[in-house]
Structures are given as C-alpha cells and as structure tokens.
XYZ file of C-alpha atoms in Angstrom:
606
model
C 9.917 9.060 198.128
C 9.922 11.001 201.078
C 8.185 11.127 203.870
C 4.651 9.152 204.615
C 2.293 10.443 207.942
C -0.987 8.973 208.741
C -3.323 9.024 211.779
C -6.639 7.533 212.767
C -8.231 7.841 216.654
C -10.139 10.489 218.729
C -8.379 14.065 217.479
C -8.202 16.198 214.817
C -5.887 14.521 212.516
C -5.191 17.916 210.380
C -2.703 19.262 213.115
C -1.286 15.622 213.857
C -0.267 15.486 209.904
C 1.028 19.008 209.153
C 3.305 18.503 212.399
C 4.483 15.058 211.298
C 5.006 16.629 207.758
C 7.311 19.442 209.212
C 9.090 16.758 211.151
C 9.984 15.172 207.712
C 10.971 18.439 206.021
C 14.566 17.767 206.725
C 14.794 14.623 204.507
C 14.320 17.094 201.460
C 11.341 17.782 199.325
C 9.866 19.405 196.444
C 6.353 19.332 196.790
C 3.464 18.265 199.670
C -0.005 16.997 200.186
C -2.592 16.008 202.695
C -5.572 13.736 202.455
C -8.641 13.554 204.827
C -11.577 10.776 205.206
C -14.423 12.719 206.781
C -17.035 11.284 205.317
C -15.980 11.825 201.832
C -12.279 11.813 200.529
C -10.742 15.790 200.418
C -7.449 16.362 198.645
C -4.897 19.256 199.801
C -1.903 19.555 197.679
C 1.052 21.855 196.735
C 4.311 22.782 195.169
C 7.260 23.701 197.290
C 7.253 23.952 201.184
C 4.928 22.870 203.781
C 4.169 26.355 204.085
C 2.403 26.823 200.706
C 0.438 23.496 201.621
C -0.656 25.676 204.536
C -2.419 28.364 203.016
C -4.194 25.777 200.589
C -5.864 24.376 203.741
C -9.803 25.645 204.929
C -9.807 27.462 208.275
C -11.658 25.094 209.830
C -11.565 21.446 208.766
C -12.541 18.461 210.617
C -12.229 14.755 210.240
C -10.473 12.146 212.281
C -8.286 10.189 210.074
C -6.147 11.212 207.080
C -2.831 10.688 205.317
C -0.225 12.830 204.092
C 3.334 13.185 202.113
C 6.495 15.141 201.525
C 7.677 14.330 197.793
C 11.216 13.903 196.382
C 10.604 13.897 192.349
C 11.501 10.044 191.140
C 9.256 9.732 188.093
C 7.619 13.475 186.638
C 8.994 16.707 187.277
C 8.234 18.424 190.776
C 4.780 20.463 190.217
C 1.506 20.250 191.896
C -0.122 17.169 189.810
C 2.925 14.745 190.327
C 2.578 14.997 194.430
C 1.130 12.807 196.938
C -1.545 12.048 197.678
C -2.761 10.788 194.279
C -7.115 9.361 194.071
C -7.767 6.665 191.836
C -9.220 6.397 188.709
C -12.435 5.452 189.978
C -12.365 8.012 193.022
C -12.466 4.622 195.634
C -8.881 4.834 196.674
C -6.294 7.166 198.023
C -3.054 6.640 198.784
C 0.810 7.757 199.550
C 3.382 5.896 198.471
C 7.496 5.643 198.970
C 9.597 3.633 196.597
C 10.110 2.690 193.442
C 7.766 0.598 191.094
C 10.315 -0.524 188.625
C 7.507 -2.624 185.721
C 5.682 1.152 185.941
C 5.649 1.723 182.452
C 4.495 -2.137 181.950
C 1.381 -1.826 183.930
C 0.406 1.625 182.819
C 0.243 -0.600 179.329
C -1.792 -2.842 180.632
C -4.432 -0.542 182.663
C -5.009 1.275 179.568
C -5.773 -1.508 177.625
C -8.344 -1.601 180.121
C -9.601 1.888 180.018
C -7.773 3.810 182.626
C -6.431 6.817 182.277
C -3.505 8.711 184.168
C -3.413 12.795 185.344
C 0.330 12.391 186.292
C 3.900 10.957 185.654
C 4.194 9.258 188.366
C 4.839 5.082 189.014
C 2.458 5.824 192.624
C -0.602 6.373 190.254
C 0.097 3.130 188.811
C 0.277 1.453 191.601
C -2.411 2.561 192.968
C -4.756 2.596 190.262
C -3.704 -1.532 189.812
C -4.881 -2.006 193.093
C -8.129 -0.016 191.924
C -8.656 -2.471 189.007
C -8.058 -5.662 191.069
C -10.326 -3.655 193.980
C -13.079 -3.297 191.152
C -12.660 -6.614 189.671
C -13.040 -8.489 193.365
C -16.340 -6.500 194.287
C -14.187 -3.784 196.405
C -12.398 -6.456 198.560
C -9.507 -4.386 199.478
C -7.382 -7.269 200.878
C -7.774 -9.210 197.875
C -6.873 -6.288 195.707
C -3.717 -5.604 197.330
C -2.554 -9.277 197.549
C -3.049 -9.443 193.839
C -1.486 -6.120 192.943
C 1.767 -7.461 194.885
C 1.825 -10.388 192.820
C 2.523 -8.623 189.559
C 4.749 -5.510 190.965
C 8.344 -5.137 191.052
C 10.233 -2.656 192.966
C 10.079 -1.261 196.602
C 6.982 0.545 198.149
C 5.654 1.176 201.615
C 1.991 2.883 201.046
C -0.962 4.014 202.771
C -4.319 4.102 201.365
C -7.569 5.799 202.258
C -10.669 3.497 200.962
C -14.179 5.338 200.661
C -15.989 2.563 201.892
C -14.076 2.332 204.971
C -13.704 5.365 206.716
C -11.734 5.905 209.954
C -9.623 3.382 208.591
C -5.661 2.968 207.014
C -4.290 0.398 205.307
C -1.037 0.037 205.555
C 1.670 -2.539 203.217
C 5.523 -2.196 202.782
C 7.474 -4.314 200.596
C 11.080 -2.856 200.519
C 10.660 0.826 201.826
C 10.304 1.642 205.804
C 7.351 2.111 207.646
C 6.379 2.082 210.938
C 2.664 2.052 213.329
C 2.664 4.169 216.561
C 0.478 4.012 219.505
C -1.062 6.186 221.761
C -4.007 6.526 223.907
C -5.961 8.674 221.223
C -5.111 6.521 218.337
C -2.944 5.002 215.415
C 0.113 6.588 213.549
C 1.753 5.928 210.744
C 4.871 7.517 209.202
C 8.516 6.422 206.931
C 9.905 8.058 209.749
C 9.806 7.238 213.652
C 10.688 10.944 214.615
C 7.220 12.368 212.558
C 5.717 10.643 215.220
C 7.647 10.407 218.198
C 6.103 13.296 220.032
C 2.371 11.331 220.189
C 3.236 7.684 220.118
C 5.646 5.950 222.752
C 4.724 2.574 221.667
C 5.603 0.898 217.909
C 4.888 -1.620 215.481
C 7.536 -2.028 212.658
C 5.521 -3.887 210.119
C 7.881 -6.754 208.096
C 7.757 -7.068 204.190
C 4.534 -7.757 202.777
C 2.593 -7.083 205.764
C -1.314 -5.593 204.925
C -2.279 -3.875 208.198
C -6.114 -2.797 208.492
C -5.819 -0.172 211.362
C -9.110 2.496 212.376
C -9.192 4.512 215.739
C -10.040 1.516 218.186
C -6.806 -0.557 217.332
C -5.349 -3.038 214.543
C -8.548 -4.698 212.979
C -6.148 -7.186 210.929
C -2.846 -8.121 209.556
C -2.075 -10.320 206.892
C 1.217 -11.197 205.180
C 1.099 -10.828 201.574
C -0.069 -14.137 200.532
C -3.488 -13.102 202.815
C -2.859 -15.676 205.997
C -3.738 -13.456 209.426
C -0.623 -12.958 211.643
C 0.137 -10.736 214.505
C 2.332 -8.413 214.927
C 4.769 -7.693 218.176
C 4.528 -3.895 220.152
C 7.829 -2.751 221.345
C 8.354 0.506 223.285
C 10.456 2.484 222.574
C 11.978 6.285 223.330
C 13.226 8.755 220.673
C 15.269 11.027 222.155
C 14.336 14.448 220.883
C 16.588 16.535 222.723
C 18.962 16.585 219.930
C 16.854 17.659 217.764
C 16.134 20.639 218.277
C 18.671 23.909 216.636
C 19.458 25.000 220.259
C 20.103 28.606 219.513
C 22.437 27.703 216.179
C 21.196 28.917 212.968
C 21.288 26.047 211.313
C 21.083 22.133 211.851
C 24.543 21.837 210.091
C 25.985 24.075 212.045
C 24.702 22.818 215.954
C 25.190 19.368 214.382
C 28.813 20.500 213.649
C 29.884 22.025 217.012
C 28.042 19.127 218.439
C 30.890 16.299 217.531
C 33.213 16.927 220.147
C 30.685 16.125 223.086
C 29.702 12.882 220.983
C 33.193 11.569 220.057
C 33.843 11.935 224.278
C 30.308 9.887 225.102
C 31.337 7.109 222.277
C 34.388 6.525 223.576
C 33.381 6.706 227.355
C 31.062 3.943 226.606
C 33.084 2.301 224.764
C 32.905 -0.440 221.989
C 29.061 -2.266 221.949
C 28.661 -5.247 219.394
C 25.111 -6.038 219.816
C 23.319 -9.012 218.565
C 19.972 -11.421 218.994
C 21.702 -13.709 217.292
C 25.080 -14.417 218.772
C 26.344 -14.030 221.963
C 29.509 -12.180 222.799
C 31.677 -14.873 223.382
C 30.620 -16.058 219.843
C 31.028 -12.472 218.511
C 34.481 -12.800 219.749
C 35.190 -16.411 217.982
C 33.810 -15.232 214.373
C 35.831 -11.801 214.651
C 38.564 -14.433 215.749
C 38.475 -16.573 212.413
C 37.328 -14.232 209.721
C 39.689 -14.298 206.576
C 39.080 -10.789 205.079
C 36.260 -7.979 205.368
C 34.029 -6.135 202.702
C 32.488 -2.777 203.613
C 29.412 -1.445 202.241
C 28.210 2.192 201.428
C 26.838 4.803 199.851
C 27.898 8.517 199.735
C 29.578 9.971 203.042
C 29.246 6.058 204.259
C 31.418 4.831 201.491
C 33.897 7.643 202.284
C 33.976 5.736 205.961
C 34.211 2.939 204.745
C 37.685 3.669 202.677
C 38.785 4.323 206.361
C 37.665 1.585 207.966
C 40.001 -0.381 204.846
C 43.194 1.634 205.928
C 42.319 1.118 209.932
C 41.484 -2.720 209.201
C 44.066 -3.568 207.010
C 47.105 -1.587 208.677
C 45.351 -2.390 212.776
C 44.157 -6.341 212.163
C 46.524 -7.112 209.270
C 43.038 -8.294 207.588
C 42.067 -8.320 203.979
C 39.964 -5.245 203.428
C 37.685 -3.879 200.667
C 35.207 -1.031 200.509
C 32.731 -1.148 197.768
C 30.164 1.225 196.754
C 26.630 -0.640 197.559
C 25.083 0.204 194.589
C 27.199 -1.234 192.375
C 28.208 -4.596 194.897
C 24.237 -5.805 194.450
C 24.739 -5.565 190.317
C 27.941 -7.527 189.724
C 28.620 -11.133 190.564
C 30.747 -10.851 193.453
C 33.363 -13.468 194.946
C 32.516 -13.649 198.786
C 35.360 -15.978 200.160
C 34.190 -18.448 203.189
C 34.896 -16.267 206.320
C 34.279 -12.884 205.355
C 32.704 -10.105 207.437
C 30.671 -7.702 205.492
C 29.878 -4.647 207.078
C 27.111 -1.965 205.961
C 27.286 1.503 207.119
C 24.198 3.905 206.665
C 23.011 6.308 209.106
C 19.532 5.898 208.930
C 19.808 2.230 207.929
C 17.212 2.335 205.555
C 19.469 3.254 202.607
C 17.808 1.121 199.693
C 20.935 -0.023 197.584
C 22.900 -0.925 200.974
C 20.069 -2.893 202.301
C 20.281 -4.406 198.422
C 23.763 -5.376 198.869
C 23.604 -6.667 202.209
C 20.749 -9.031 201.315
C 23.015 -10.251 198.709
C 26.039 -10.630 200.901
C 23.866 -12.677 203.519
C 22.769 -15.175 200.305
C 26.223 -15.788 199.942
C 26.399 -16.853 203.516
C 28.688 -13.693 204.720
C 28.704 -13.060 208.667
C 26.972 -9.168 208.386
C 27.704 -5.998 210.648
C 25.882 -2.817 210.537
C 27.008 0.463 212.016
C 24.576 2.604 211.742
C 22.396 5.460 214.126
C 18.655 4.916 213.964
C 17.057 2.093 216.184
C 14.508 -0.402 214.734
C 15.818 0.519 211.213
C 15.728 -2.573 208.540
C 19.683 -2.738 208.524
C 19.155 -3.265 212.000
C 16.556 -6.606 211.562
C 18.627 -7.820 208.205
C 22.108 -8.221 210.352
C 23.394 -10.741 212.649
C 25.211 -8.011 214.932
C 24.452 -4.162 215.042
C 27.070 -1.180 215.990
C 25.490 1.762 216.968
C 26.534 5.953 216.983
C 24.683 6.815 218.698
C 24.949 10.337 217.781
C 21.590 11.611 217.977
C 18.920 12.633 215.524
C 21.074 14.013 212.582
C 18.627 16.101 210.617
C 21.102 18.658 208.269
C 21.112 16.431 204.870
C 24.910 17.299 204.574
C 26.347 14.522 206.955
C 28.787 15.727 209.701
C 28.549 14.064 213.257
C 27.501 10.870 211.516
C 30.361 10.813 209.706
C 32.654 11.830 212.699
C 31.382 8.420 214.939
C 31.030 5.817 211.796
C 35.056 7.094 212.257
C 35.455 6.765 215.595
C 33.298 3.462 215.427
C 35.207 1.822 212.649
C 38.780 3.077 214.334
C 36.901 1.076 217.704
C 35.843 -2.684 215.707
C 39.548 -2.182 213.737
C 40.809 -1.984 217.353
C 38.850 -4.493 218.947
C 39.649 -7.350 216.022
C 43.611 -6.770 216.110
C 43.404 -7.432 219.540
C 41.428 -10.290 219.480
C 43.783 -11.426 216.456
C 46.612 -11.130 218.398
C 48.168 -7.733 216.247
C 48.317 -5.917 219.887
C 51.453 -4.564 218.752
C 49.962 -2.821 215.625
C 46.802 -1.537 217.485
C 48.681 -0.833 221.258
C 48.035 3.018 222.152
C 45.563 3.782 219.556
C 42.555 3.837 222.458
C 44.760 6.794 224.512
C 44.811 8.578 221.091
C 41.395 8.436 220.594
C 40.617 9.653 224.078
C 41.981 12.782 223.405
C 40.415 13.561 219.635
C 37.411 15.521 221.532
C 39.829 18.215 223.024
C 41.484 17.928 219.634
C 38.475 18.583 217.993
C 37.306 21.348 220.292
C 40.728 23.361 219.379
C 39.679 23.280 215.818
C 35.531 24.752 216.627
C 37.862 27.494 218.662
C 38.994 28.493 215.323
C 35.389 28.385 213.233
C 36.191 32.403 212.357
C 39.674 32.109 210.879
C 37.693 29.245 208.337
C 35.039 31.678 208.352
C 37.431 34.424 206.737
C 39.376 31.965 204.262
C 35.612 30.506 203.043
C 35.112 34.529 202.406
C 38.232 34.416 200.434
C 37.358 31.235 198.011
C 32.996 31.750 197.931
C 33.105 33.191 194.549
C 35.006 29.891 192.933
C 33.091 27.924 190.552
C 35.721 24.862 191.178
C 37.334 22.994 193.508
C 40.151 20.412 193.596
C 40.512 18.138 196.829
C 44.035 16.332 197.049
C 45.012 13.358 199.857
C 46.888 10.900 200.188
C 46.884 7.335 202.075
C 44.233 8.036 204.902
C 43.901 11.523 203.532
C 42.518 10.480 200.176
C 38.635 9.395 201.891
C 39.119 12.874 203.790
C 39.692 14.096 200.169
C 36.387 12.403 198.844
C 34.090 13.861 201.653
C 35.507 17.399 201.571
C 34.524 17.704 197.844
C 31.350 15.957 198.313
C 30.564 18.288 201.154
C 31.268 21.351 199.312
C 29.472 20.460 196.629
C 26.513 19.579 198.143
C 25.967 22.533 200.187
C 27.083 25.150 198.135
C 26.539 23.434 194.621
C 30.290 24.277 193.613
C 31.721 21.414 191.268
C 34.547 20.227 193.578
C 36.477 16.702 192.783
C 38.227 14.617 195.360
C 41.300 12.764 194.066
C 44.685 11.041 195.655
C 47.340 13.014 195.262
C 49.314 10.826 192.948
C 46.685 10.709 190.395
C 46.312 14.543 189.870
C 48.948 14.382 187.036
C 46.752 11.547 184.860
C 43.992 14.219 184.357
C 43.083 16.743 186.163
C 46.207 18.842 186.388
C 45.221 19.956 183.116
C 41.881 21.731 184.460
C 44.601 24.050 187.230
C 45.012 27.388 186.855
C 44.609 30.806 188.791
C 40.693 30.329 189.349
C 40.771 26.399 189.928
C 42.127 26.267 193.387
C 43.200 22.989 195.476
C 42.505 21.883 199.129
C 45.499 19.659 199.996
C 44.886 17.855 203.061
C 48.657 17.140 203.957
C 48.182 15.782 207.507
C 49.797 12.381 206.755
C 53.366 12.557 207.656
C 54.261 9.323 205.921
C 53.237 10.879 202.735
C 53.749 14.549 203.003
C 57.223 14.794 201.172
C 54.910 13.673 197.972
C 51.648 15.883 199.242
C 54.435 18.717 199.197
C 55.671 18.229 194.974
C 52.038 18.117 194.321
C 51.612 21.569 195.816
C 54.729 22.871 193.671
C 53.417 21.073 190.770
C 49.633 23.017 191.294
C 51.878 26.073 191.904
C 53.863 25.507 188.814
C 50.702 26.319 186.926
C 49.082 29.493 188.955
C 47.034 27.009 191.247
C 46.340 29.011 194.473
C 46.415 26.127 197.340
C 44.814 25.886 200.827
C 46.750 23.526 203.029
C 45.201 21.591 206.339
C 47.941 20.861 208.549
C 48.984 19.519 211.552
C 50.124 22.732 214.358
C 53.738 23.465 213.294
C 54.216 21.689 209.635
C 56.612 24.933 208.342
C 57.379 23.296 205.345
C 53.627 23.463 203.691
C 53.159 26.652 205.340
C 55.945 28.496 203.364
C 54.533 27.834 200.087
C 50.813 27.716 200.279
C 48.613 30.629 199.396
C 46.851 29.706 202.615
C 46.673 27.124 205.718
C 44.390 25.628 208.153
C 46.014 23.949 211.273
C 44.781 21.234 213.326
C 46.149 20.265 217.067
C 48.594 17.483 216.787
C 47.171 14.244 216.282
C 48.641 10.273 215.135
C 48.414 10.114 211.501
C 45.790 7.016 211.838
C 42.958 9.077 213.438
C 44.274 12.652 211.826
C 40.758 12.082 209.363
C 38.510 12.815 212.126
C 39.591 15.441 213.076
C 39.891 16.839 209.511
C 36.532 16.372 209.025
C 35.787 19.275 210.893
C 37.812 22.272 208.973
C 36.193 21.073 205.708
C 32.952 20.780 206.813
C 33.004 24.345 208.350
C 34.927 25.882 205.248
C 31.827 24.231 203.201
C 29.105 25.340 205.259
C 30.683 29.053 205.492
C 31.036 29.484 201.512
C 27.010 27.800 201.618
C 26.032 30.972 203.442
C 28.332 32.975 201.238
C 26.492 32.082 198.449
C 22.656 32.312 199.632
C 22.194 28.500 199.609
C 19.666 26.467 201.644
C 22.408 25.009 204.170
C 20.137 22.250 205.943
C 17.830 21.442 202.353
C 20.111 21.323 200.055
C 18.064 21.019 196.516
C 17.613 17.860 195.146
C 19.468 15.697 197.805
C 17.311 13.359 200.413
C 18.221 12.793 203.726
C 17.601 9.443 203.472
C 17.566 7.612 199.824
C 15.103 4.934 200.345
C 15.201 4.181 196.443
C 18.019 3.113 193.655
C-alpha cells in the first residue's frame, strides 16, 4: 500500500498525477513514483516526500496517460528501488499495486525456475512479473495473462498496469483492495482514493472484485470479471465534499479537525439517527433490531476503542448481549455466532482490510451486518445489509479525532434507538436531551486548549505514560494512550484501573506519570485509591474531571476539568482534553503531527 493515481484522456497527465499524489500524502508514505506512456514507458521515482519526486521530474514532459503511487513499506525496507512503479522483467509491463500478495515468496520460486530475475523486495514485482510470464507465454494477450495470474495468487491487490503495446491505455483489476474509475469530459481516472480525484471527475465507477477494466482516453474499451466473460459496469454520480478539507487557517489537520467536533456532534444530532439500507426497508430495520438476541462489534485501532463503548451503551441502554472484538483476530478464530446476532463493523474509511475480513466471515455465518462508518461508496458500505453514516467530513490527520467523536455519538444514537424499540425506555429516557447539549459541552473544553497547552509543556519531556479508567472510562483510557503514542511516539499504556496492581504498578515512579480519567462517578471512590496507591510510590498524576470534583483535585499533581456531563456520554467529551494534551506534547517534541511515521491513514492490508 498506499495510494494508486492514474489518468488517460486529452491533458497532460503529469500535473493530474502529482496533484492526485499530494491528495494521498495524508494516508502516510515513505517513498513515491510516477510512470508515463508517451510513446515509450518513462520511470520517475523517489525516497521520501512528493517533493523529492518533484525535482526528479524533466522541466518539460509530455504524454497523455500515466500512473503513479505513494508507498507504505510492506515487504523491503523504504528506499528508492522498493517503490512504485516497478517495470517488468521483460520491460512490457508497468504497474502499481496496493495489497498484499501473501504466496509471494512461492511464486518468486517458481519465476526463477524460469529465468526471471528480481531488482527489489517487494511481493508487487512478483506479481507483476507473473502476469509478464503468463503475458509472454499467451503471445502478449494481456487479458489472458491477468486471468491466469489471478488463478494462482493469494492475497489482496488492486493494480494498474501500463502495457507497451497499448499506449493511451490502463488496465485496471482489484481483488480485495479499493479502487475506483472517475469521469470527466477530458478523460479517465483512476485512484485507491475518491478524494485524489475528486477535483476532475464528478462521475464514478467502483469496480467489484475481480473486475479487468481496459480503459484509454475515449472511454471503457472492456470489462471482464475475472474468469474473462464481458460485463458492464454501472456510473453513479457522486459529490465529494471538499470543503472540509482544506486546514482553514489551523496549522495542522489534527488540530482544525480537533476544534472542528463541536460543530459536527450539533449537525449529527440535528439530523438525527439514519439507518440506511438497499436491502431492507425501515419498517424491517425496525423488526430485526426488534428480535436480535445479542450484538458483536468489530474494529480495529481507535474503532475498537468505540466499539468497547458501544458494549457499555448497548448492554447498560438495550439490556442486550454485547461484545467488542478486535477484527483482526475475529476472522482467525472459529467464532460462535448465535442465531439473531447483529454484528456491527466500524472503520472510518471502510476499507480497513482485516474488518472487511471479519465481516465477510460474520455474513457466512448468516449474521444481520451494520456498518458505521464515514466514506461513501466504500466496500464496508456494498458488503452490509444496512449502513450508518458520520458524516463528519474528509478526516485527513492519521491520528483519529472527529471520527472518533461521531462513531460515539453514533453508537450512543443505534444504543438509543434499539432500547426503545425493545421496550427499555426507562433505561434509555433522557439520554437524547443529554446528548443535545455535548456540543456546548465540548466547546467549554476547546475554550480551555491553552491551560492543556501549558500542562502538555509540563509532561513533553516523559518517555512514559500510564492511562487509568474505569467502567466507560477504561476505552477513553485505551485511545488516550494510543493517541499519545502515535503522535508523539511516547510509550504510553492504557489499562482499567483495577488492573494497575497485577503489573504495571511496578513500572511507577517519579518519571512514569499517570493520566487518570476519573469522570465516572459510579466508580470514582476506586479511581481515587488508585491515585493514592500511584502516589504511594512518587507517581506524579494528572486527573480529568468533571467541573467541581474537590476530592481528586486535592491530591493530584495536576487536573483537567470538563463541564458537567451524565456519566454515559462523559467519553466524548473526554476525548477532547486527551487528544489536545497529545497533539501539544507532538509539537513539543518536533514530531510530524498530521504524518505520523510509519502509521497509514487507512490500512488496506493485514
């Protein structure tokens, strides 16, 4: 992985792909490359930013169609040799390529038992230089090549490939990994990504699995699914909105994305609940939310964290059997799905590869699927009978914040919603006028960004960081730690409060200090002995709050408040002190807030 552009039409495609490439930047990479058919193949390729790939490019270049690639390092180190695009062995093809190609090492045997030889580390040269052999073998039939180099691969891919003998033309095949076809008067785009491309094309194609698309400037020439009958394929339009996209006078992503989440939390719960489905209608999305016996929740990362919410919310609101499991390791056990269970899979960009794993599994064992997630047309989106939307807008800081905020304020919504319809009114009754004040709520806290400001100047130079919770504080626990160590690479650990004394109370002392989220008023007699306990050994403690608490204030080293809120939705509003005390000590400490190194935006592999 990353990020895939391609274009083919009437303009200058070097522009069209360096744009689309910067458009991409924010999903993380380590290395880029460009690729133009202008009669013959040309190769542009670099270490580091898009910059550097840049100044490697001619003054003047023309040509008409071409590919190009961000690269996040899956198999070889990050360097110049390793990135996309990568030529063939016999100099026909040239492709890009996201995924995984899990037999890699397999088929390298075999294509050197048959004389090829590889320049880099990477499973995309194998893949590509199969479909070179079979290309070679069927007298350069392309189609033929590709159908046969499916049959033997394993693993995810969505690739574009340059062929000598065809210029002006893509070809285009996903199995796994997203892609997506964009239209415009001018010509054809490709990209992983619908926003590399949303600025030219208005009108898309989103390709299925196994799909071969032949596309030049004059319009798709042919499609064929991967057993090589022709199909066609179905143009939607379709509007990215782009105004949120932009930094809007912040200095960083993170930061406008941030100071953004009390505007969004006030539009989501203006408009309200949506289910949305093709499948069922909402009558019948009423009955099955009716009749379900228990609900599993899929995630990864700051989704999982959500997730553990959504349990509390579900369990405590609906009186419903809850679990939240981590979606890469659902898809690799041998799970029990009971008859009547929900499963719902959260991802933001809804392309995240192991939940898309896991909800294919959950589906086989004929569970009734959910997504909430914030990007339209995504593959969670086709693989689920009914969708949930954030609709938060384009989230383009890696470090998850408003996302995280409205899968919250989402999940609090559906908890709501299915009591109700269950008949647990009196469990779930004034949880709506709670909610419809968390934007003010959160607005108090943003008022307050320099007092965060000064205690993040106060803790930058730790090299360790404990996060204690309890009940609904323990996920708020989990994302603080993740948060801060993602952004400012400080080893931070999440853990309910209870379990501090099986293990690490022994790492406390005077330069290992605590963030004890203590906003849970069922539980904060208990959050308040672990504080004397971390105190007992030279701990220093930060405390979050709610306005008032004098008993944690008296004996913590320091103390964040927030406004007054129920205990059930205090975690999103505590979202927003730890993820401005993280991004403060990022700055602190000269790190790349928005790219943080090695992390993705989104992980389209395992």
């Amino acid at each position: 992985m990353c990020g895939i552009v391609g274009y083919t039409g009437k303009r200058q495609v070097l522009d069209i792909l360096i744009e689309g490439l910067e458009k991409l930047e924010y999903r993380g990479y380590d290395s880029a490359g460009i690729a133009i058919h202008n009669g013959d193949l040309k190769i542009f390729k670099s270490q580091g930013n898009i910059e550097n790939l840049k100044r490697q490019l001619p003054a003047e270049f023309h040509g008409t169609s071409g590919i190009a690639h961000t690269r996040w390092a899956t198999h070889g180190e990050p360097n110049v040799i390793n990135a996309h695009p990568h030529a063939s062995y016999s100099g026909n093809l040239v492709m890009v390529h996201n995924g995984i190609i899990e037999n890699s090492e397999e088929l390298k045997e075999m294509l050197a038992r048959e004389g090829y030889t590889f320049v880099s580390q990477t499973d995309t040269e194998v893949l590509l230089n199969l479909i070179d052999f079979e290309y070679i073998k069927a007298g350069k039939d392309i189609l033929k090549a590709i159908i046969k180099a499916q049959e033997v691969t394993r693993g995810s891919y969505a690739i574009v490939l340059l062929d000598r003998e065809r210029p002006g033309e893509l070809i285009l095949c996903r199995h796994g990994s997203p892609l997506v076809l964009g239209v415009d008067d001018s010509g054809y785009y490709t990209a992983s990504d619908i926003y590399a491309i949303s600025q030219y094309a208005k009108r898309f194609i989103f390709p299925e699995n196994g799909d071969i698309i032949f596309v030049n400037g004059s319009g798709i020439r042919e499609v064929y699914t991967e057993t090589g009958e022709k199909k066609k394929l179905e143009e939607k339009k379709y509007t990215v909105d782009d105004r949120s996209a932009g930094k809007n006078g912040y200095e960083h992503y993170m930061q406008k994305e941030i100071f953004e989440q009390p505007s969004i939390a006030a539009s989501l719960l203006k408009e309200g609940l949506v289910i949305e489905s093709s499948r069922y209608s909402s009558g019948e999305i009423d009955n099955i939310l009716r009749d379900i016996t228990g609900v599993t929740i899929l995630g990864c990362g700051t989704s999982w964290h959500s997730g553990l919410v959504g349990r509390y919310l579900l369990e405590r609101l609906a009186r419903l059997s809850a679990n939240t499991e981590y979606a890469s390791e659902f898809r690799y056990r041998d799970p029990v799905m009971p008859a009547g269970n929900l499963v719902i899979s959260i991802s933001q960009s809804g392309e995240t590869a192991d939940t898309l794993a896991a909800n294919t599994l959950a589906r086989s064992s004929g569970a009734i699927t959910l997504s909430i997630l914030n990007v339209r047309n995504s593959t969670l989106e086709r693989e689920t009978d009914m969708q949930v939307y954030l609709n938060a807008g384009a989230e383009i800081g890696v470090a998850s914040t408003k996302a995280y905020t409205a899968q919250l304020i989402r999940l609090a919504q559906l908890a709501e919603k299915i009591a109700f319809i269950r008949g647990e009114v009196v469990n779930s009754s004034g949880l709506n006028g709670d909610l419809m004040r968390i934007d003010k709520a959160m607005s108090g806290i943003l008022k307050n960004a320099g007092y965060l400001r000064d205690l993040a100047d106060k803790y930058s130079n730790s090299n360790n960081f404990l996060f204690l919770g309890r009940g609904l504080n323990y996920p708020s626990a989990l994302e603080g730690a993740l948060k801060l160590k993602e952004i400012s690479y400080i080893h931070a650990e999440g853990y309910p409060g209870a379990e501090m004394k099986h293990g690490p109370i022994a790492l406390i002392d005077h330069d290992f200090p605590t963030m004890a989220i203590a906003t849970d008023r069922e539980n904060l007699t208990k959050m308040i002995s672990n504080i004397k306990e971390i105190q007992a050994r030279k701990g220093r403690v930060i405390a979050i709050i709610q306005k008032g608490e004098e008993s944690v204030k008296s004996i913590v080293d320091d103390y964040f408040e927030i406004p007054n809120v129920p205990d059930l939705i205090a975690p999103i509003v505590t979202a927003l002190p730890l993820q401005l005390f993280s991004y403060y000590i990022s700055l602190n400490r000269g790190c790349n807030v928005d790219q943080p190194r090695n992390l993705a935006k989104s992980v389209t592999v395992e």
